[in-house]
Short mmCIF file of C-alpha atoms in Angstrom, two decimals:
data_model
loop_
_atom_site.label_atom_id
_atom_site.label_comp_id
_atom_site.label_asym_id
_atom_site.label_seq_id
_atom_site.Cartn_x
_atom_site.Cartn_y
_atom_site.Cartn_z
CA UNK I 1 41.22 101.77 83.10
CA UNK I 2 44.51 101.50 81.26
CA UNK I 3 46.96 98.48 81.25
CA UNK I 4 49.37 101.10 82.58
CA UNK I 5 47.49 102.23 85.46
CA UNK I 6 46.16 99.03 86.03
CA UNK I 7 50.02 97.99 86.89
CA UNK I 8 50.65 100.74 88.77
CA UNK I 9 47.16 100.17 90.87
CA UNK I 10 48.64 96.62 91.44
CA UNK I 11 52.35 97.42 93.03
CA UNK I 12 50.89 100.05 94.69
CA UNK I 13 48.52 97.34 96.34
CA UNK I 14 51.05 95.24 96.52
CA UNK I 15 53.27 97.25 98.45
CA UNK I 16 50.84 98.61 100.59
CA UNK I 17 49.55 94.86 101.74
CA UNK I 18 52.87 93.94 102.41
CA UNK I 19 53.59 96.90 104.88
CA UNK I 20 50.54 96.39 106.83
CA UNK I 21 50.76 92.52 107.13
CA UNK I 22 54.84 92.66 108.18
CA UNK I 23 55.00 96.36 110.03
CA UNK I 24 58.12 98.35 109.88
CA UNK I 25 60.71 96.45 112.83
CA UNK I 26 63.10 94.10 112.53
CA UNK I 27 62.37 91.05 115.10
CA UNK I 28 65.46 91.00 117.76
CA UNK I 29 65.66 87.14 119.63
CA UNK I 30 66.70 87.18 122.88
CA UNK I 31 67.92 83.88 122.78
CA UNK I 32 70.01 81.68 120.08
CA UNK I 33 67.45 80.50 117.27
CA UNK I 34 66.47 76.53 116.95
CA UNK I 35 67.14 75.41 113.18
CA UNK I 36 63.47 75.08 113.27
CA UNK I 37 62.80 79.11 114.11
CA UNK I 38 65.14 80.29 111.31
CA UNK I 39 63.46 77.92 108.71
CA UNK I 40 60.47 80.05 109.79
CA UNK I 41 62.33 83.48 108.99
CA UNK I 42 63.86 82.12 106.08
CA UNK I 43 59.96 80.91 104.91
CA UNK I 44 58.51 84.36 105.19
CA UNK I 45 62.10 85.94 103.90
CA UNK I 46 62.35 88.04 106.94
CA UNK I 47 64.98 89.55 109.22
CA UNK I 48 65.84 89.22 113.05
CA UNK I 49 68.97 90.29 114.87
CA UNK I 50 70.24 88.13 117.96
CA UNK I 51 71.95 90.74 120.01
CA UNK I 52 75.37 89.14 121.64
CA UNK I 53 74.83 85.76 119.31
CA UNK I 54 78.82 86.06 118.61
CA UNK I 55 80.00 88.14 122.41
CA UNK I 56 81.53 84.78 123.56
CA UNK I 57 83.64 84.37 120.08
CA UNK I 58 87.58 84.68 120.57
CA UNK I 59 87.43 87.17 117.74
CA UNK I 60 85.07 89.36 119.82
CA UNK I 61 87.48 89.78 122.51
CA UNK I 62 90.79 88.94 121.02
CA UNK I 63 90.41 91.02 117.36
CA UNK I 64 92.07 94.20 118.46
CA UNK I 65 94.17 96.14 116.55
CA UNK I 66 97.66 95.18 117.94
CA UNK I 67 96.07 91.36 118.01
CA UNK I 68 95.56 91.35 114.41
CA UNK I 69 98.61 93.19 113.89
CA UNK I 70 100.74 90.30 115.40
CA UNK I 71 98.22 87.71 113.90
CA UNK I 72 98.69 89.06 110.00
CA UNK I 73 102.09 91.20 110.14
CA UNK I 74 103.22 91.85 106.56
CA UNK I 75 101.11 88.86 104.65
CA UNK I 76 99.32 90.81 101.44
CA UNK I 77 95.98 91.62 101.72
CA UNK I 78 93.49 92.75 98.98
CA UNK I 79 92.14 96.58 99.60
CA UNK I 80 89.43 98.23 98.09
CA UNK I 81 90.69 101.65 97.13
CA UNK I 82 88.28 104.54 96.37
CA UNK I 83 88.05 108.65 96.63
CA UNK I 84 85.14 108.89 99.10
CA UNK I 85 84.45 105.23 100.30
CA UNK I 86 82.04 104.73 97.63
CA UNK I 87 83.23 101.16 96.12
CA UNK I 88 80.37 99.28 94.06
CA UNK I 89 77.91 102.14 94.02
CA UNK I 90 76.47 104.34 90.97
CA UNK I 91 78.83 107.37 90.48
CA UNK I 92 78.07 110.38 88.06
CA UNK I 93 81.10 110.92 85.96
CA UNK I 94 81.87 114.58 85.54
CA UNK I 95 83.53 114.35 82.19
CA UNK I 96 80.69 112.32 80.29
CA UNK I 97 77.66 112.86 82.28
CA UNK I 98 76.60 109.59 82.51
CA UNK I 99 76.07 107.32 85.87
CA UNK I 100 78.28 104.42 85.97
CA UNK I 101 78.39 101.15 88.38
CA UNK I 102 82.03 102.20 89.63
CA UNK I 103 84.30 99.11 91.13
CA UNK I 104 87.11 100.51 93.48
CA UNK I 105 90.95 100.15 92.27
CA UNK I 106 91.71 97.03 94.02
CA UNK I 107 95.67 96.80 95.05
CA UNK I 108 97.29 94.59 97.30
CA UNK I 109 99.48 95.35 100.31
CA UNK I 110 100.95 94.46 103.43
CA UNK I 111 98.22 94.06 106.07
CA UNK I 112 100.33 96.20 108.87
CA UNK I 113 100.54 99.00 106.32
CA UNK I 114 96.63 99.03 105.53
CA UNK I 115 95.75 98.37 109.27
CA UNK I 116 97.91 101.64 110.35
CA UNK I 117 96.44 103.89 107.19
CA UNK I 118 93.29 103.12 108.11
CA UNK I 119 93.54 103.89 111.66
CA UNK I 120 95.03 106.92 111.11
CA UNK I 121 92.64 108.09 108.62
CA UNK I 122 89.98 107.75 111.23
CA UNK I 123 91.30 110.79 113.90
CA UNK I 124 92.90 112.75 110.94
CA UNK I 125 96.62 111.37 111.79
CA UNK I 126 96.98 111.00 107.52
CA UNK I 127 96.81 113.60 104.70
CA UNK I 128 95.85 110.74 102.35
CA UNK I 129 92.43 110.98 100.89
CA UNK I 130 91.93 107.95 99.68
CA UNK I 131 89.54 105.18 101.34
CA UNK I 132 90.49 101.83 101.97
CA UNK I 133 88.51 98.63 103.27
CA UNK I 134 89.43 95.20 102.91
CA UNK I 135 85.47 93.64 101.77
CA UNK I 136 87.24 91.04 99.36
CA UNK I 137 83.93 88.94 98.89
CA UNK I 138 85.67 85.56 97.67
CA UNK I 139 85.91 83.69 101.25
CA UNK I 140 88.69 85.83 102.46
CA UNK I 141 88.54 84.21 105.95
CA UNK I 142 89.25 80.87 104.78
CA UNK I 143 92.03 82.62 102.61
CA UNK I 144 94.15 85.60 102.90
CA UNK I 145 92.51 85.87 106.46
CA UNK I 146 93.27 82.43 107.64
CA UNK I 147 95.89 82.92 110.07
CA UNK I 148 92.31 84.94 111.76
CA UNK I 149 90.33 81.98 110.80
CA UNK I 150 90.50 79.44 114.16
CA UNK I 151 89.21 82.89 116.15
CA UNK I 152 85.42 82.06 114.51
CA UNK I 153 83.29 79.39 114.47
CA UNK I 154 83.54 77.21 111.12
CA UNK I 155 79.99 77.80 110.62
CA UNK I 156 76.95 79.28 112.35
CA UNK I 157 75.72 75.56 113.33
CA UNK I 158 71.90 76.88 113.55
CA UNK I 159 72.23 77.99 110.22
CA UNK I 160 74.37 74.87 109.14
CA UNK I 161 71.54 72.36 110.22
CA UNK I 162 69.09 74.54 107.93
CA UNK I 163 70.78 75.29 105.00
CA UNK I 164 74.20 73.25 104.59
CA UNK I 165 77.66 74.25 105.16
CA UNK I 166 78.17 78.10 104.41
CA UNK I 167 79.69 78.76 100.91
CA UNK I 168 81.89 81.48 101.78
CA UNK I 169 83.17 83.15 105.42
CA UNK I 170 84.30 86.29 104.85
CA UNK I 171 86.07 89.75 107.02
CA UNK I 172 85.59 93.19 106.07
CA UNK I 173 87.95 95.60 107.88
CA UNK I 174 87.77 98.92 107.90
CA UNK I 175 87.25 102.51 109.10
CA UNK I 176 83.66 105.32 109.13
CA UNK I 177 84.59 106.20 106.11
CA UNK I 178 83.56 103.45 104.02
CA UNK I 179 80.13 102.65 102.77
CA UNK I 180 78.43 99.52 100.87
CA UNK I 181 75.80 101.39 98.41
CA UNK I 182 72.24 99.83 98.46
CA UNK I 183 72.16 96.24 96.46
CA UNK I 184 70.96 92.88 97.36
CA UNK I 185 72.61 89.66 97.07
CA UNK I 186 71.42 86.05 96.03
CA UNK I 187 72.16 84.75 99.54
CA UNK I 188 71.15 83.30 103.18
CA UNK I 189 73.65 85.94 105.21
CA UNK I 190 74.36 85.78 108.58
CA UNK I 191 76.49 89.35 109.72
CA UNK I 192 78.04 89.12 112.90
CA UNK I 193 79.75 92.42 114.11
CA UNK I 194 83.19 92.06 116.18
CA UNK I 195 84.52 95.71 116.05
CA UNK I 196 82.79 98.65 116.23
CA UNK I 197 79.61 99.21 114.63
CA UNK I 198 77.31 98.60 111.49
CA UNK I 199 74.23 100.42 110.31
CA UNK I 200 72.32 98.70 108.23
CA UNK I 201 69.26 100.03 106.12
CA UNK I 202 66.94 97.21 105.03
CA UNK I 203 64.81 97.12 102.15
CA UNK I 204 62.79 93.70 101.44
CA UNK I 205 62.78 92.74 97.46
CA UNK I 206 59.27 93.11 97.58
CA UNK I 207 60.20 96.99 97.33
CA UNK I 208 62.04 96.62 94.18
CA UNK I 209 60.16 99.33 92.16
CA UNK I 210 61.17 101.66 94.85
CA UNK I 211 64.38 101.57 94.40
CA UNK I 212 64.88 102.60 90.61
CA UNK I 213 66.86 99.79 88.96
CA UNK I 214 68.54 100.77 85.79
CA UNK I 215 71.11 99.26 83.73
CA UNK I 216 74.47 101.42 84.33
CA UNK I 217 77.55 100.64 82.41
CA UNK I 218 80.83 99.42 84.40
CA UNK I 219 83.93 101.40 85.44
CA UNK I 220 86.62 101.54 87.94
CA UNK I 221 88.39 104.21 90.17
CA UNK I 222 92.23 105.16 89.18
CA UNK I 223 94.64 106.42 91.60
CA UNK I 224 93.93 110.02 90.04
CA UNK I 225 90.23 109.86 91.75
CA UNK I 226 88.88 109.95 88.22
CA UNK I 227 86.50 107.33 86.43
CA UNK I 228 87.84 104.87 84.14
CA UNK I 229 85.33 103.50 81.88
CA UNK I 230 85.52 100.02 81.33
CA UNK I 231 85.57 99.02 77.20
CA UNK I 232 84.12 96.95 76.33
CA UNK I 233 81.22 97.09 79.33
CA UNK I 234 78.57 94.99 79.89
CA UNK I 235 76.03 96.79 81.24
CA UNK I 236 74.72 95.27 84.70
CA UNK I 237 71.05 96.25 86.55
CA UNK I 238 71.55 98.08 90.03
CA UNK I 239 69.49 100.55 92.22
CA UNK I 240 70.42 104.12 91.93
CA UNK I 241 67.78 105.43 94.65
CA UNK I 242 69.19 105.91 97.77
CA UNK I 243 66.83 105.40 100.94
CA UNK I 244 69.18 108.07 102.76
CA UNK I 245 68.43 110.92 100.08
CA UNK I 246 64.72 110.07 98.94
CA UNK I 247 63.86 113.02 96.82
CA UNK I 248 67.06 111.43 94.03
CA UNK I 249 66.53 109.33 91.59
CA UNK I 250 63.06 108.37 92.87
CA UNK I 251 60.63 106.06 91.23
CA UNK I 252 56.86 106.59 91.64
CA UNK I 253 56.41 103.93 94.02
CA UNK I 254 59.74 105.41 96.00
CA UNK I 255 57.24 107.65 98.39
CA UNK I 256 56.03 103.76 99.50
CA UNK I 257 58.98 102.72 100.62
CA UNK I 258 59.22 102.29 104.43
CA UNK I 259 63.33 101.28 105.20
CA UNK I 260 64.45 99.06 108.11
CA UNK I 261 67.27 100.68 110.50
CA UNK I 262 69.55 98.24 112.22
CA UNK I 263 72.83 98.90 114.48
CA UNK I 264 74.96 95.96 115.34
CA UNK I 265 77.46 96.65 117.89
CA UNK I 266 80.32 94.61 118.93
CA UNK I 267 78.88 90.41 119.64
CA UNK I 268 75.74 91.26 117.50
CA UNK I 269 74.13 89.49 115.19
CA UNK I 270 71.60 90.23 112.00
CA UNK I 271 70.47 87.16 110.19
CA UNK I 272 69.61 89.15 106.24
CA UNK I 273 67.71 87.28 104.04
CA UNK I 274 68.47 86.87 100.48
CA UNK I 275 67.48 88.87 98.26
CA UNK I 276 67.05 92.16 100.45
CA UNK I 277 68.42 95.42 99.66
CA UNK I 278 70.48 96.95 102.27
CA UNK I 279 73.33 99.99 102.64
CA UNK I 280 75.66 99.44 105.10
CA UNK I 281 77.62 102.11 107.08
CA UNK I 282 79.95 101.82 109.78
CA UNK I 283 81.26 103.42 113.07
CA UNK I 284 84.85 102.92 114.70
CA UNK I 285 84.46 103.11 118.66
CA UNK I 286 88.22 103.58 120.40
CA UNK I 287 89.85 101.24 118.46
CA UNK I 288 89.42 102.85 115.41
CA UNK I 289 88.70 99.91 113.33
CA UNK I 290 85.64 98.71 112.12
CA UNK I 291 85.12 94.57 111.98
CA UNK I 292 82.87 92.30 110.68
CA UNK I 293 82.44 88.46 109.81
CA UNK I 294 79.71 87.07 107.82
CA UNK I 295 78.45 83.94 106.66
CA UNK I 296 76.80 83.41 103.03
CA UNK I 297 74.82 80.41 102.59
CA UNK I 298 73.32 79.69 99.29
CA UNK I 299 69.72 80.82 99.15
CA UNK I 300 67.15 78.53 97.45
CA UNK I 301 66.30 78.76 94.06
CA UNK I 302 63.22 76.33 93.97
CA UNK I 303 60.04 77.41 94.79
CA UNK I 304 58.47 81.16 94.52
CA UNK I 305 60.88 83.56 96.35
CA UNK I 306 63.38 83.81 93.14
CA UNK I 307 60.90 83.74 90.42
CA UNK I 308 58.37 86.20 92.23
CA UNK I 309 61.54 88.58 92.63
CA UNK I 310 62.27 88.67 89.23
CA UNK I 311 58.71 89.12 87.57
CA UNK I 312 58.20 91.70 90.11
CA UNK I 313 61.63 93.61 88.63
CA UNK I 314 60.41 92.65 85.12
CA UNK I 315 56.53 94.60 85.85
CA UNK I 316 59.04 97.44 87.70
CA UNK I 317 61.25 98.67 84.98
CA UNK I 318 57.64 98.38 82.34
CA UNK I 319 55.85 100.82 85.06
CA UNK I 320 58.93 103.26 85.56
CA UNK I 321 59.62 103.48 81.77
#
């Protein structure tokens, strides 16, 4: 037996072990989580969702559109600007051929603007093609958000008692239109849904050869819905398989991957542990806003989790080559 095969005979097993000792659900609590439980989740790096863990929030009920209107006004908010919705994601670029990790144009603007363009957007009321979302991901609650701020708890206290206070509390607004591309992040998250919906499909990091990493080189949209490479670009690792279209861009080991579906509506909560891969969509319901809070803890770096993630990309990338 070859070295080669030999690896391959090993994430294969891997994988396969994994599936049958977890199963394919995500755990939903019916009540609020003791510090104690979540340690547990946290331990085996798995997901739950605690449907209506934020329903008695004043955001929940108060975070309407003509509420956040009066709450915000005019005060400049950052937006994520893009052609299709698409920010952050791996984008073929007609003109070179090549696949790029593409950052939206990020402007600023007055929040009653964005709030109305986006609402619009989502019944058609707009011949503007361009997507906007507000998913600044630098504690925007605390910040540009804070006049929002006092409508949410200062941390998720369960969570708190675990893991310290949270490092950043953050609001992503929006309409349908906008999606998060699969990627995984090096944090405890706790999502909590206020307005409308969220689809989330889950990946654990235990399925990174599945999802085709490869190092892309950097650009950014233009107002002109074309590419603008970035020079010079450093290039960065990110998945370019796409659990929604799973004959592109596959990997061998792609056919072994076995996604997680997740809908939070309004007062839900999903508690995503660090580290997992997950796309995010959303759905408006008659407000025609999407909105969402979430709280990133820092994950821990001692022990296995982070240095098992990263020898199993290492042996990845060697077996897809």
């Amino acid at each position: 037996m070859t070295g080669t095969s030999s690896t391959e005979d090993a994430i294969v097993e891997m994988l396969t072990s994994y599936h049958e000792l977890n199963g394919g659900y995500v755990d939903e609590l019916e009540t609020t989580p003791s510090p104690l439980l979540l340690m547990q989740y946290i331990a085996k790096n798995r997901p739950f969702v605690l449907r209506g863990g934020a329903a008695n929030w004043p955001a929940t009920s108060l975070w309407d559109p003509a509420y956040l209107a009066m709450k915000m006004g005019n005060r400049s908010v950052k937006v994520a600007v893009t052609p299709s919705g698409n920010a952050d994601s791996p984008v073929r670029n007609p003109k070179d051929g090549r696949v790029y990790f593409t950052k939206p144009l990020e402007v600023e603007e007055p929040f009653d603007d964005f709030l109305t363009q986006i609402r619009q957007q989502e019944v058609g009321e707009t011949s503007s093609t361009e997507v906007k979302y507000s998913q600044a991901q630098d504690d925007n609650l605390r910040g540009e958000y804070s006049q929002l701020y006092p409508d949410v708890p200062e941390d998720v206290w369960w969570a708190t008692e675990c893991l310290g206070a949270p490092d950043a509390v953050n609001v992503w607004i929006g309409n349908g239109r906008s999606t998060t591309a699969l990627h995984k992040d090096n944090y405890e998250n706790i999502y909590c849904q206020i307005r409308g919906k969220k689809r989330f499909v889950l990946l654990p990091s235990v399925e990174t050869p599945c999802v085709n990493i490869r190092f892309l080189p950097q650009a950014i949209y233009t107002r002109r819905r074309a590419l603008s490479p970035e020079s010079p670009s450093e290039d960065i690792p990110w998945p370019v398989w796409d659990p929604d279209r799973p004959g592109e861009e596959q990997t061998r080991f792609s056919r072994l991957s076995i996604p997680l579906h997740v809908e939070l509506g309004p007062g839900d909560m999903l508690y995503l542990p660090a580290l997992w891969y997950h796309k995010v969509s959303q759905e408006c319901l008659e407000d025609r806003i999407s909105v969402s809070v979430n709280y990133w803890y820092d994950m821990c770096f001692a022990g296995s989790l982070y240095a098992t993630n990263a020898f199993i990309t290492n042996i990845s990338k060697l077996s897809n080559e």
